[in-house]
């Protein structure tokens, strides 16, 4: 019986991480989770999809909220959304389904699962600027501004909910510069690593 295969992908903005994840999932014939986790998390948390989507990988309040009429602090919406997404990710793994999960701190959520391949994709700023300029029809200044904003947003989200730095090597199995290998080459490297990791005996 073929073993379950789970791949998590963290990525800096403009590194083509999402497209690479899609290509990996397609080539391996497994499910792909990215923004489609929003619907699942909204259902799990009981919050409106629009609210969950607007807070996706963002903080909508870094402190606990004080609800009217209560004398105690309640968890913030960001924390509720994060917990819902984390539980959805765990439930996917428990189901036995093989998949690729992009973002959402999935590498940290599944940090105690050694069979999960945890990948981080990056690229030099110059390369990412070119990618973002082409993708969104931005000029160079606009592209750099949005890259720095999105990187900061993702970093703040990740580091608020974990005890790790967003782009540190600890907790990752594979760090890849997508500008060196391109979308196809990076996807093939990830697939090869996943297949090799799947062959290991995690019961010993």
One Martini backbone bead per residue (centre of mass of N, CA, C, O) as a GRO file, in nm:
protein
  204
    1UNK     BB    1   0.095   0.037   0.024
    2UNK     BB    2   0.074   0.360  -0.020
    3UNK     BB    3   0.196   0.631   0.109
    4UNK     BB    4   0.165   0.907   0.257
    5UNK     BB    5   0.180   1.255   0.122
    6UNK     BB    6   0.340   1.546   0.264
    7UNK     BB    7   0.353   1.898   0.159
    8UNK     BB    8   0.520   2.186   0.260
    9UNK     BB    9   0.493   2.549   0.169
   10UNK     BB   10   0.708   2.801   0.191
   11UNK     BB   11   0.708   3.165   0.102
   12UNK     BB   12   0.812   3.415  -0.083
   13UNK     BB   13   0.733   3.684  -0.248
   14UNK     BB   14   0.781   3.599  -0.592
   15UNK     BB   15   0.879   3.272  -0.600
   16UNK     BB   16   0.641   3.073  -0.702
   17UNK     BB   17   0.516   2.880  -0.481
   18UNK     BB   18   0.231   2.819  -0.581
   19UNK     BB   19   0.300   2.709  -0.865
   20UNK     BB   20   0.480   2.487  -0.764
   21UNK     BB   21   0.272   2.339  -0.591
   22UNK     BB   22   0.079   2.276  -0.823
   23UNK     BB   23   0.282   2.109  -0.988
   24UNK     BB   24   0.336   1.891  -0.784
   25UNK     BB   25   0.045   1.790  -0.748
   26UNK     BB   26  -0.008   1.723  -1.045
   27UNK     BB   27   0.236   1.521  -1.090
   28UNK     BB   28   0.126   1.334  -0.833
   29UNK     BB   29  -0.190   1.325  -0.789
   30UNK     BB   30  -0.261   1.552  -0.571
   31UNK     BB   31  -0.359   1.760  -0.348
   32UNK     BB   32  -0.445   2.120  -0.319
   33UNK     BB   33  -0.350   2.371  -0.070
   34UNK     BB   34  -0.472   2.703   0.001
   35UNK     BB   35  -0.738   2.903  -0.026
   36UNK     BB   36  -0.931   2.651   0.025
   37UNK     BB   37  -0.897   2.669   0.343
   38UNK     BB   38  -1.099   2.892   0.406
   39UNK     BB   39  -1.365   2.735   0.392
   40UNK     BB   40  -1.288   2.528   0.610
   41UNK     BB   41  -1.227   2.735   0.838
   42UNK     BB   42  -1.500   2.876   0.845
   43UNK     BB   43  -1.662   2.627   0.924
   44UNK     BB   44  -1.500   2.564   1.184
   45UNK     BB   45  -1.528   2.867   1.324
   46UNK     BB   46  -1.801   3.035   1.228
   47UNK     BB   47  -1.698   3.228   1.024
   48UNK     BB   48  -1.680   3.434   0.783
   49UNK     BB   49  -1.529   3.409   0.485
   50UNK     BB   50  -1.441   3.706   0.449
   51UNK     BB   51  -1.286   3.721   0.717
   52UNK     BB   52  -1.091   3.489   0.671
   53UNK     BB   53  -0.974   3.599   0.405
   54UNK     BB   54  -0.867   3.877   0.523
   55UNK     BB   55  -0.680   3.699   0.744
   56UNK     BB   56  -0.501   3.557   0.557
   57UNK     BB   57  -0.190   3.563   0.672
   58UNK     BB   58  -0.304   3.768   0.893
   59UNK     BB   59  -0.334   4.032   1.116
   60UNK     BB   60  -0.638   4.154   1.311
   61UNK     BB   61  -0.491   4.150   1.590
   62UNK     BB   62  -0.234   4.118   1.833
   63UNK     BB   63  -0.460   4.123   2.045
   64UNK     BB   64  -0.672   4.075   2.276
   65UNK     BB   65  -1.012   4.076   2.310
   66UNK     BB   66  -1.277   4.277   2.447
   67UNK     BB   67  -1.578   4.190   2.529
   68UNK     BB   68  -1.875   4.292   2.568
   69UNK     BB   69  -1.970   4.216   2.906
   70UNK     BB   70  -1.674   4.127   2.975
   71UNK     BB   71  -1.399   4.038   3.219
   72UNK     BB   72  -1.257   3.888   2.976
   73UNK     BB   73  -1.038   3.745   2.770
   74UNK     BB   74  -1.040   3.684   2.429
   75UNK     BB   75  -0.992   3.551   2.151
   76UNK     BB   76  -0.892   3.629   1.863
   77UNK     BB   77  -0.964   3.605   1.538
   78UNK     BB   78  -0.687   3.513   1.446
   79UNK     BB   79  -0.670   3.271   1.641
   80UNK     BB   80  -0.923   3.127   1.546
   81UNK     BB   81  -0.832   3.092   1.254
   82UNK     BB   82  -0.571   2.942   1.305
   83UNK     BB   83  -0.694   2.701   1.458
   84UNK     BB   84  -0.876   2.612   1.226
   85UNK     BB   85  -0.656   2.561   1.016
   86UNK     BB   86  -0.492   2.359   1.184
   87UNK     BB   87  -0.721   2.148   1.210
   88UNK     BB   88  -0.756   2.100   0.911
   89UNK     BB   89  -0.471   1.998   0.858
   90UNK     BB   90  -0.484   1.759   1.056
   91UNK     BB   91  -0.733   1.620   0.925
   92UNK     BB   92  -0.601   1.561   0.656
   93UNK     BB   93  -0.382   1.376   0.770
   94UNK     BB   94  -0.574   1.175   0.920
   95UNK     BB   95  -0.720   1.076   0.647
   96UNK     BB   96  -0.465   1.000   0.437
   97UNK     BB   97  -0.411   1.230   0.260
   98UNK     BB   98  -0.255   1.353  -0.016
   99UNK     BB   99  -0.048   1.664  -0.016
  100UNK     BB  100  -0.040   2.018  -0.075
  101UNK     BB  101   0.078   2.290   0.142
  102UNK     BB  102   0.031   2.640   0.146
  103UNK     BB  103   0.120   2.773   0.410
  104UNK     BB  104  -0.029   2.838   0.728
  105UNK     BB  105   0.199   2.702   0.906
  106UNK     BB  106   0.225   2.388   0.837
  107UNK     BB  107   0.510   2.312   0.937
  108UNK     BB  108   0.435   2.367   1.238
  109UNK     BB  109   0.180   2.199   1.275
  110UNK     BB  110   0.373   1.939   1.152
  111UNK     BB  111   0.645   1.912   1.332
  112UNK     BB  112   0.573   1.599   1.451
  113UNK     BB  113   0.599   1.503   1.136
  114UNK     BB  114   0.856   1.339   0.980
  115UNK     BB  115   0.710   1.262   0.695
  116UNK     BB  116   0.708   1.554   0.635
  117UNK     BB  117   0.762   1.782   0.379
  118UNK     BB  118   0.965   2.077   0.434
  119UNK     BB  119   0.933   2.379   0.250
  120UNK     BB  120   1.143   2.651   0.115
  121UNK     BB  121   1.084   2.940  -0.091
  122UNK     BB  122   1.315   3.136  -0.280
  123UNK     BB  123   1.450   3.467  -0.381
  124UNK     BB  124   1.578   3.717  -0.514
  125UNK     BB  125   1.469   4.032  -0.532
  126UNK     BB  126   1.513   4.082  -0.835
  127UNK     BB  127   1.348   3.838  -0.929
  128UNK     BB  128   1.080   3.914  -0.786
  129UNK     BB  129   1.033   4.179  -0.927
  130UNK     BB  130   1.001   4.062  -1.211
  131UNK     BB  131   0.762   3.879  -1.147
  132UNK     BB  132   0.563   4.101  -1.039
  133UNK     BB  133   0.565   4.285  -1.284
  134UNK     BB  134   0.446   4.071  -1.479
  135UNK     BB  135   0.191   3.972  -1.318
  136UNK     BB  136   0.080   4.294  -1.234
  137UNK     BB  137   0.186   4.542  -1.390
  138UNK     BB  138   0.435   4.666  -1.255
  139UNK     BB  139   0.657   4.855  -1.133
  140UNK     BB  140   0.941   4.847  -0.960
  141UNK     BB  141   0.843   5.004  -0.709
  142UNK     BB  142   0.579   4.846  -0.665
  143UNK     BB  143   0.699   4.566  -0.640
  144UNK     BB  144   0.881   4.614  -0.394
  145UNK     BB  145   0.662   4.709  -0.200
  146UNK     BB  146   0.484   4.448  -0.203
  147UNK     BB  147   0.701   4.251  -0.114
  148UNK     BB  148   0.765   4.377   0.163
  149UNK     BB  149   0.479   4.361   0.270
  150UNK     BB  150   0.426   4.051   0.239
  151UNK     BB  151   0.666   3.951   0.400
  152UNK     BB  152   0.585   4.091   0.664
  153UNK     BB  153   0.309   3.962   0.696
  154UNK     BB  154   0.404   3.665   0.702
  155UNK     BB  155   0.602   3.691   0.932
  156UNK     BB  156   0.410   3.792   1.153
  157UNK     BB  157   0.222   3.553   1.147
  158UNK     BB  158   0.421   3.321   1.199
  159UNK     BB  159   0.566   3.444   1.462
  160UNK     BB  160   0.308   3.469   1.638
  161UNK     BB  161   0.227   3.135   1.618
  162UNK     BB  162   0.533   3.084   1.672
  163UNK     BB  163   0.888   2.983   1.764
  164UNK     BB  164   0.971   3.100   1.474
  165UNK     BB  165   1.129   3.175   1.195
  166UNK     BB  166   1.017   3.202   0.881
  167UNK     BB  167   1.334   3.163   0.730
  168UNK     BB  168   1.441   2.931   0.875
  169UNK     BB  169   1.596   2.618   0.871
  170UNK     BB  170   1.455   2.526   1.099
  171UNK     BB  171   1.207   2.284   1.013
  172UNK     BB  172   1.348   2.223   0.743
  173UNK     BB  173   1.431   2.018   0.455
  174UNK     BB  174   1.391   2.245   0.217
  175UNK     BB  175   1.587   2.483   0.029
  176UNK     BB  176   1.482   2.701  -0.248
  177UNK     BB  177   1.594   2.855  -0.547
  178UNK     BB  178   1.384   2.939  -0.805
  179UNK     BB  179   1.586   3.102  -0.994
  180UNK     BB  180   1.769   2.842  -1.061
  181UNK     BB  181   1.514   2.627  -1.160
  182UNK     BB  182   1.240   2.703  -1.165
  183UNK     BB  183   0.938   2.573  -1.167
  184UNK     BB  184   0.995   2.289  -1.277
  185UNK     BB  185   1.261   2.225  -1.124
  186UNK     BB  186   1.156   2.268  -0.836
  187UNK     BB  187   0.929   2.058  -0.852
  188UNK     BB  188   1.115   1.813  -0.909
  189UNK     BB  189   1.280   1.830  -0.649
  190UNK     BB  190   1.043   1.792  -0.455
  191UNK     BB  191   0.947   1.522  -0.559
  192UNK     BB  192   1.209   1.366  -0.510
  193UNK     BB  193   1.220   1.418  -0.203
  194UNK     BB  194   0.946   1.292  -0.134
  195UNK     BB  195   1.009   1.005  -0.239
  196UNK     BB  196   1.254   0.955  -0.054
  197UNK     BB  197   1.105   1.002   0.217
  198UNK     BB  198   0.890   0.775   0.176
  199UNK     BB  199   1.110   0.535   0.200
  200UNK     BB  200   1.121   0.572   0.481
  201UNK     BB  201   1.140   0.442   0.818
  202UNK     BB  202   0.932   0.576   1.078
  203UNK     BB  203   0.928   0.314   1.286
  204UNK     BB  204   1.267   0.337   1.368
   0.00000   0.00000   0.00000
